[in-house]
């Protein structure tokens, strides 16, 4: 009888329930139309009452996205798979990144940033596909200086493991993977929980061809927790137990885990870490350890705006000509 390593399955739905130290895992796919000269949609947004459709991430005046908003006390890890994101922040920094790139932002004591999705294609649809993971900061680091780091696609290791029926591609955004690859992923920000040598933190994506099988190796610590988010495909078996696409599955880290894919390509996001194990009080864009600290965050934002906002609009974009870049 096959041993099942499954601890818990959360049925389809996003954002998914996450495990400490991860706070949020949201996944968005938006099929925007061709862009106009202002990098906004060339047609009006759909009327949900008439079409049953909506652009769930259309919050800008012209360009879709998330205009200026604050954060404190945690990190955002933005994994973009299709499309373009224009970042601007209260530090005066900016970036444009696209498919395959990752931005790792440490909000720390406070930052205001915008994430806009310019529709650069004027002759065809503009699809946006993106994960955003919120990673908690331990109490000792919640008030560190804010910063962000770009992980460009070319610098993120991708390893392919072959089996008798197919292949599994492992993209290692953070953390070592025992027995796979020699190249280290980019270094997380210096005050991230991911840099703690005992955190055992890893963020990987797995892409399995039809019929592929792969054994996920155990973690290096017995108190590590591991979550598999099965976000694309049709059929996946974990130690012989079938799970539904869209599910989040916590698995035991102390032994190998057998993944067996079905007849379609499957993709999985893996989140792994040792828990921080501290109280979490979250209110809107702030994540602290107590209600008093949340109240202080709102007061500080009201008084300082976390450095102000020097951009001419709350949702700036970086124009039609620029390619990927960062100003830091």
Short mmCIF file of C-alpha atoms in Angstrom, two decimals:
data_model
loop_
_atom_site.label_atom_id
_atom_site.label_comp_id
_atom_site.label_asym_id
_atom_site.label_seq_id
_atom_site.Cartn_x
_atom_site.Cartn_y
_atom_site.Cartn_z
CA UNK A 1 0.00 0.00 0.00
CA UNK A 2 1.37 3.42 -0.98
CA UNK A 3 2.11 5.71 1.94
CA UNK A 4 0.19 8.99 1.72
CA UNK A 5 2.15 12.08 2.67
CA UNK A 6 -0.90 14.39 2.43
CA UNK A 7 -1.62 16.26 5.65
CA UNK A 8 -4.37 18.59 4.49
CA UNK A 9 -6.15 19.50 1.24
CA UNK A 10 -7.83 22.87 0.79
CA UNK A 11 -10.25 22.69 -2.10
CA UNK A 12 -10.13 24.99 -5.14
CA UNK A 13 -10.20 28.71 -4.57
CA UNK A 14 -7.84 31.68 -4.64
CA UNK A 15 -6.32 33.28 -2.70
CA UNK A 16 -5.39 29.98 -1.12
CA UNK A 17 -5.14 29.30 2.59
CA UNK A 18 -1.42 29.35 3.38
CA UNK A 19 0.90 28.03 6.07
CA UNK A 20 3.14 30.03 8.43
CA UNK A 21 5.26 32.00 7.45
CA UNK A 22 3.30 32.60 4.22
CA UNK A 23 0.33 34.94 4.60
CA UNK A 24 -1.33 35.11 1.17
CA UNK A 25 -0.96 33.29 -2.12
CA UNK A 26 -3.02 34.91 -4.88
CA UNK A 27 -3.08 33.87 -8.55
CA UNK A 28 -4.56 36.02 -11.30
CA UNK A 29 -5.06 35.48 -15.02
CA UNK A 30 -6.52 38.47 -16.87
CA UNK A 31 -7.24 38.52 -20.60
CA UNK A 32 -7.06 42.22 -21.40
CA UNK A 33 -7.72 43.38 -24.98
CA UNK A 34 -5.29 45.20 -27.26
CA UNK A 35 -3.96 48.43 -25.80
CA UNK A 36 -4.62 51.98 -26.94
CA UNK A 37 -2.12 54.85 -27.22
CA UNK A 38 -2.38 55.44 -23.45
CA UNK A 39 -1.53 51.77 -22.73
CA UNK A 40 -5.07 51.19 -21.48
CA UNK A 41 -7.70 48.88 -23.01
CA UNK A 42 -8.88 49.68 -26.52
CA UNK A 43 -12.44 48.73 -25.55
CA UNK A 44 -14.43 49.52 -22.39
CA UNK A 45 -14.29 47.07 -19.48
CA UNK A 46 -16.94 44.34 -19.72
CA UNK A 47 -20.26 44.86 -17.98
CA UNK A 48 -20.50 41.97 -15.48
CA UNK A 49 -24.30 42.20 -15.45
CA UNK A 50 -24.45 41.71 -19.21
CA UNK A 51 -21.51 39.38 -19.87
CA UNK A 52 -20.81 37.65 -16.55
CA UNK A 53 -17.18 38.73 -16.96
CA UNK A 54 -15.04 41.32 -15.20
CA UNK A 55 -11.44 42.49 -15.06
CA UNK A 56 -10.77 41.82 -11.41
CA UNK A 57 -7.49 43.77 -11.37
CA UNK A 58 -8.65 46.90 -13.15
CA UNK A 59 -8.23 49.65 -10.56
CA UNK A 60 -6.33 52.30 -12.52
CA UNK A 61 -7.88 55.33 -14.18
CA UNK A 62 -6.54 54.28 -17.58
CA UNK A 63 -3.92 51.53 -17.24
CA UNK A 64 -5.11 48.48 -15.27
CA UNK A 65 -3.37 47.55 -12.04
CA UNK A 66 -3.06 48.55 -8.41
CA UNK A 67 -2.36 52.29 -7.94
CA UNK A 68 -0.37 53.59 -4.95
CA UNK A 69 -1.02 51.67 -1.72
CA UNK A 70 0.99 51.11 1.49
CA UNK A 71 2.46 48.04 3.20
CA UNK A 72 4.25 47.40 6.49
CA UNK A 73 5.58 44.35 8.32
CA UNK A 74 5.96 41.70 5.60
CA UNK A 75 7.27 40.98 2.08
CA UNK A 76 5.60 40.58 -1.31
CA UNK A 77 7.00 38.13 -3.85
CA UNK A 78 5.54 38.77 -7.31
CA UNK A 79 6.05 35.99 -9.88
CA UNK A 80 4.99 37.12 -13.33
CA UNK A 81 4.30 34.47 -15.95
CA UNK A 82 2.71 36.52 -18.74
CA UNK A 83 2.47 40.25 -19.33
CA UNK A 84 4.27 43.29 -17.93
CA UNK A 85 4.27 44.99 -14.51
CA UNK A 86 5.40 48.59 -13.93
CA UNK A 87 6.54 49.20 -10.34
CA UNK A 88 6.90 52.65 -8.73
CA UNK A 89 7.39 53.39 -5.02
CA UNK A 90 7.77 56.00 -2.29
CA UNK A 91 11.55 55.50 -2.27
CA UNK A 92 11.58 57.01 -5.76
CA UNK A 93 12.52 53.65 -7.32
CA UNK A 94 10.93 52.05 -10.35
CA UNK A 95 11.09 48.89 -12.43
CA UNK A 96 9.48 47.14 -15.36
CA UNK A 97 9.47 43.35 -15.35
CA UNK A 98 7.82 40.65 -17.39
CA UNK A 99 7.26 36.95 -17.98
CA UNK A 100 9.69 34.80 -15.99
CA UNK A 101 10.87 37.62 -13.72
CA UNK A 102 10.27 37.88 -9.96
CA UNK A 103 10.17 40.94 -7.72
CA UNK A 104 10.88 40.48 -4.01
CA UNK A 105 9.82 43.53 -1.99
CA UNK A 106 10.53 43.99 1.73
CA UNK A 107 7.96 46.44 3.05
CA UNK A 108 9.60 46.58 6.49
CA UNK A 109 8.74 49.76 8.37
CA UNK A 110 6.67 51.02 5.46
CA UNK A 111 6.54 51.58 1.73
CA UNK A 112 3.97 52.85 -0.76
CA UNK A 113 4.08 51.28 -4.20
CA UNK A 114 2.00 50.88 -7.32
CA UNK A 115 1.80 47.85 -9.60
CA UNK A 116 0.42 48.76 -13.02
CA UNK A 117 -0.13 46.52 -16.04
CA UNK A 118 0.51 48.54 -19.22
CA UNK A 119 -1.12 47.03 -22.30
CA UNK A 120 1.87 47.29 -24.64
CA UNK A 121 0.42 45.13 -27.43
CA UNK A 122 -1.72 47.34 -29.68
CA UNK A 123 -2.45 44.66 -32.27
CA UNK A 124 -3.32 41.65 -30.10
CA UNK A 125 -4.69 40.81 -26.63
CA UNK A 126 -2.59 41.47 -23.53
CA UNK A 127 -2.74 38.50 -21.14
CA UNK A 128 -1.52 38.97 -17.59
CA UNK A 129 -0.73 35.93 -15.42
CA UNK A 130 0.82 36.52 -12.03
CA UNK A 131 1.29 35.03 -8.56
CA UNK A 132 1.73 37.23 -5.53
CA UNK A 133 2.91 35.61 -2.32
CA UNK A 134 2.98 37.51 0.98
CA UNK A 135 5.78 36.32 3.27
CA UNK A 136 5.73 37.36 6.92
CA UNK A 137 8.66 39.04 8.66
CA UNK A 138 9.63 38.02 12.19
CA UNK A 139 9.10 40.67 14.88
CA UNK A 140 12.79 41.53 14.93
CA UNK A 141 12.66 42.58 11.25
CA UNK A 142 9.23 44.16 10.85
CA UNK A 143 10.66 47.68 11.07
CA UNK A 144 13.71 47.27 8.81
CA UNK A 145 14.29 49.69 5.95
CA UNK A 146 12.10 48.92 2.92
CA UNK A 147 13.71 47.70 -0.30
CA UNK A 148 13.09 45.58 -3.36
CA UNK A 149 15.15 43.15 -5.39
CA UNK A 150 14.64 42.00 -8.97
CA UNK A 151 15.22 38.37 -9.93
CA UNK A 152 15.52 38.40 -13.72
CA UNK A 153 14.35 35.30 -15.57
CA UNK A 154 17.83 34.52 -16.90
CA UNK A 155 19.21 34.34 -13.35
CA UNK A 156 16.60 31.94 -11.94
CA UNK A 157 17.77 28.29 -12.21
CA UNK A 158 15.62 25.89 -14.18
CA UNK A 159 16.40 22.16 -14.06
CA UNK A 160 14.76 19.38 -16.05
CA UNK A 161 14.51 15.86 -14.63
CA UNK A 162 13.67 13.08 -17.09
CA UNK A 163 11.79 9.88 -16.29
CA UNK A 164 10.58 6.95 -18.39
CA UNK A 165 7.31 8.71 -19.29
CA UNK A 166 8.09 12.41 -19.41
CA UNK A 167 9.92 15.26 -17.70
CA UNK A 168 9.60 17.67 -14.79
CA UNK A 169 10.99 21.20 -14.99
CA UNK A 170 11.87 22.72 -11.62
CA UNK A 171 12.26 26.50 -11.41
CA UNK A 172 14.00 27.46 -8.15
CA UNK A 173 13.10 31.01 -7.16
CA UNK A 174 14.41 30.53 -3.64
CA UNK A 175 15.93 27.71 -1.64
CA UNK A 176 17.99 24.64 -2.34
CA UNK A 177 16.49 21.52 -3.79
CA UNK A 178 18.24 18.36 -2.63
CA UNK A 179 19.57 16.34 -5.52
CA UNK A 180 18.54 18.78 -8.26
CA UNK A 181 20.82 21.29 -9.97
CA UNK A 182 24.03 22.91 -8.88
CA UNK A 183 23.29 26.57 -9.58
CA UNK A 184 22.07 28.58 -6.60
CA UNK A 185 19.00 30.80 -7.01
CA UNK A 186 19.35 34.56 -6.50
CA UNK A 187 19.83 35.75 -2.91
CA UNK A 188 16.70 36.99 -1.10
CA UNK A 189 16.78 40.45 0.54
CA UNK A 190 19.15 40.52 3.52
CA UNK A 191 16.50 40.86 6.25
CA UNK A 192 14.03 38.35 4.81
CA UNK A 193 13.03 35.25 6.76
CA UNK A 194 14.34 33.42 3.70
CA UNK A 195 17.92 34.43 4.59
CA UNK A 196 17.79 32.81 8.04
CA UNK A 197 19.89 29.62 7.75
CA UNK A 198 17.34 27.73 9.84
CA UNK A 199 14.28 28.91 7.88
CA UNK A 200 14.58 26.13 5.25
CA UNK A 201 12.56 28.36 2.92
CA UNK A 202 11.95 27.42 -0.69
CA UNK A 203 9.74 28.69 -3.48
CA UNK A 204 9.71 26.56 -6.62
CA UNK A 205 7.46 26.02 -9.59
CA UNK A 206 7.11 22.57 -11.13
CA UNK A 207 6.01 21.88 -14.70
CA UNK A 208 5.26 18.23 -15.50
CA UNK A 209 4.67 16.89 -18.99
CA UNK A 210 1.78 14.44 -19.56
CA UNK A 211 2.47 11.16 -17.73
CA UNK A 212 5.56 12.45 -15.94
CA UNK A 213 6.51 11.16 -12.51
CA UNK A 214 8.86 12.80 -10.03
CA UNK A 215 9.85 12.20 -6.44
CA UNK A 216 9.98 15.37 -4.39
CA UNK A 217 12.89 15.01 -1.95
CA UNK A 218 12.43 15.54 1.80
CA UNK A 219 13.20 18.88 3.40
CA UNK A 220 16.35 19.33 5.46
CA UNK A 221 14.47 19.90 8.75
CA UNK A 222 11.75 17.85 10.42
CA UNK A 223 9.85 20.98 11.56
CA UNK A 224 9.59 22.44 8.05
CA UNK A 225 6.15 22.74 6.44
CA UNK A 226 5.49 22.34 2.72
CA UNK A 227 2.52 23.29 0.57
CA UNK A 228 1.82 22.34 -3.05
CA UNK A 229 -0.56 24.58 -5.01
CA UNK A 230 -1.84 22.65 -8.03
CA UNK A 231 -2.87 25.57 -10.23
CA UNK A 232 -2.84 24.22 -13.79
CA UNK A 233 -3.61 20.84 -15.32
CA UNK A 234 -6.27 18.17 -15.01
CA UNK A 235 -5.10 15.19 -12.97
CA UNK A 236 -2.38 14.81 -10.35
CA UNK A 237 -1.70 11.99 -7.89
CA UNK A 238 0.34 12.52 -4.72
CA UNK A 239 1.59 9.21 -3.33
CA UNK A 240 -1.20 7.60 -5.32
CA UNK A 241 -3.98 9.87 -4.02
CA UNK A 242 -5.69 11.99 -6.65
CA UNK A 243 -6.12 15.73 -5.99
CA UNK A 244 -8.19 18.31 -7.86
CA UNK A 245 -6.73 21.14 -9.89
CA UNK A 246 -6.96 24.38 -7.94
CA UNK A 247 -6.28 22.63 -4.64
CA UNK A 248 -3.69 23.53 -2.04
CA UNK A 249 -2.09 20.46 -0.47
CA UNK A 250 0.09 20.40 2.63
CA UNK A 251 2.43 17.42 2.54
CA UNK A 252 4.80 15.79 5.00
CA UNK A 253 8.36 17.00 4.52
CA UNK A 254 10.18 14.19 6.29
CA UNK A 255 10.05 11.62 3.45
CA UNK A 256 10.05 11.64 -0.35
CA UNK A 257 6.73 12.47 -2.02
CA UNK A 258 5.76 10.80 -5.30
CA UNK A 259 4.09 13.09 -7.86
CA UNK A 260 2.42 11.41 -10.84
CA UNK A 261 0.90 13.54 -13.57
CA UNK A 262 -2.13 12.75 -15.72
CA UNK A 263 -2.74 13.27 -19.46
CA UNK A 264 -2.23 17.08 -19.55
CA UNK A 265 0.67 19.33 -18.63
CA UNK A 266 0.54 20.17 -14.93
CA UNK A 267 2.00 23.11 -13.01
CA UNK A 268 2.52 23.40 -9.27
CA UNK A 269 3.75 26.18 -7.00
CA UNK A 270 5.65 24.90 -3.98
CA UNK A 271 5.93 26.98 -0.79
CA UNK A 272 8.12 25.67 2.01
CA UNK A 273 9.57 27.03 5.24
CA UNK A 274 9.99 26.54 8.94
CA UNK A 275 7.22 28.52 10.67
CA UNK A 276 8.06 31.83 12.35
CA UNK A 277 5.64 30.89 15.13
CA UNK A 278 4.71 34.39 16.28
CA UNK A 279 1.31 36.10 16.66
CA UNK A 280 -0.03 37.52 13.39
CA UNK A 281 -2.37 40.50 13.36
CA UNK A 282 -3.29 41.58 9.85
CA UNK A 283 -5.45 44.52 8.91
CA UNK A 284 -5.58 45.49 5.24
CA UNK A 285 -2.07 46.24 3.98
CA UNK A 286 -0.34 45.92 7.37
CA UNK A 287 0.84 42.75 9.15
CA UNK A 288 2.18 43.08 12.68
CA UNK A 289 2.26 41.13 15.97
CA UNK A 290 -0.33 43.11 17.94
CA UNK A 291 -3.33 45.36 17.47
CA UNK A 292 -1.39 48.24 18.97
CA UNK A 293 1.27 47.88 16.28
CA UNK A 294 -1.45 47.92 13.61
CA UNK A 295 -2.85 51.13 15.05
CA UNK A 296 0.67 52.59 15.06
CA UNK A 297 1.08 51.62 11.40
CA UNK A 298 -2.06 53.53 10.41
CA UNK A 299 -0.97 56.55 12.46
CA UNK A 300 2.51 56.53 10.92
CA UNK A 301 1.12 56.24 7.42
CA UNK A 302 -1.25 59.15 8.09
CA UNK A 303 1.64 61.28 9.41
CA UNK A 304 4.47 60.36 7.00
CA UNK A 305 2.94 58.53 4.00
CA UNK A 306 6.00 56.31 4.33
CA UNK A 307 8.20 58.79 2.50
CA UNK A 308 5.66 60.51 0.30
CA UNK A 309 4.82 60.05 -3.34
CA UNK A 310 6.80 61.99 -5.95
CA UNK A 311 5.04 60.56 -8.99
CA UNK A 312 2.60 62.72 -10.97
CA UNK A 313 -0.15 60.10 -10.75
CA UNK A 314 -1.12 57.33 -8.34
CA UNK A 315 -0.75 54.78 -11.14
CA UNK A 316 2.34 55.69 -13.15
CA UNK A 317 3.54 53.59 -16.06
CA UNK A 318 6.89 53.65 -17.81
CA UNK A 319 5.79 54.35 -21.37
CA UNK A 320 5.52 52.29 -24.55
CA UNK A 321 9.20 52.01 -25.44
CA UNK A 322 11.10 50.84 -22.36
CA UNK A 323 12.02 47.22 -21.88
CA UNK A 324 12.75 45.48 -18.59
CA UNK A 325 14.73 47.67 -16.20
CA UNK A 326 15.21 48.63 -12.56
CA UNK A 327 16.36 51.98 -11.22
CA UNK A 328 18.06 50.55 -8.13
#
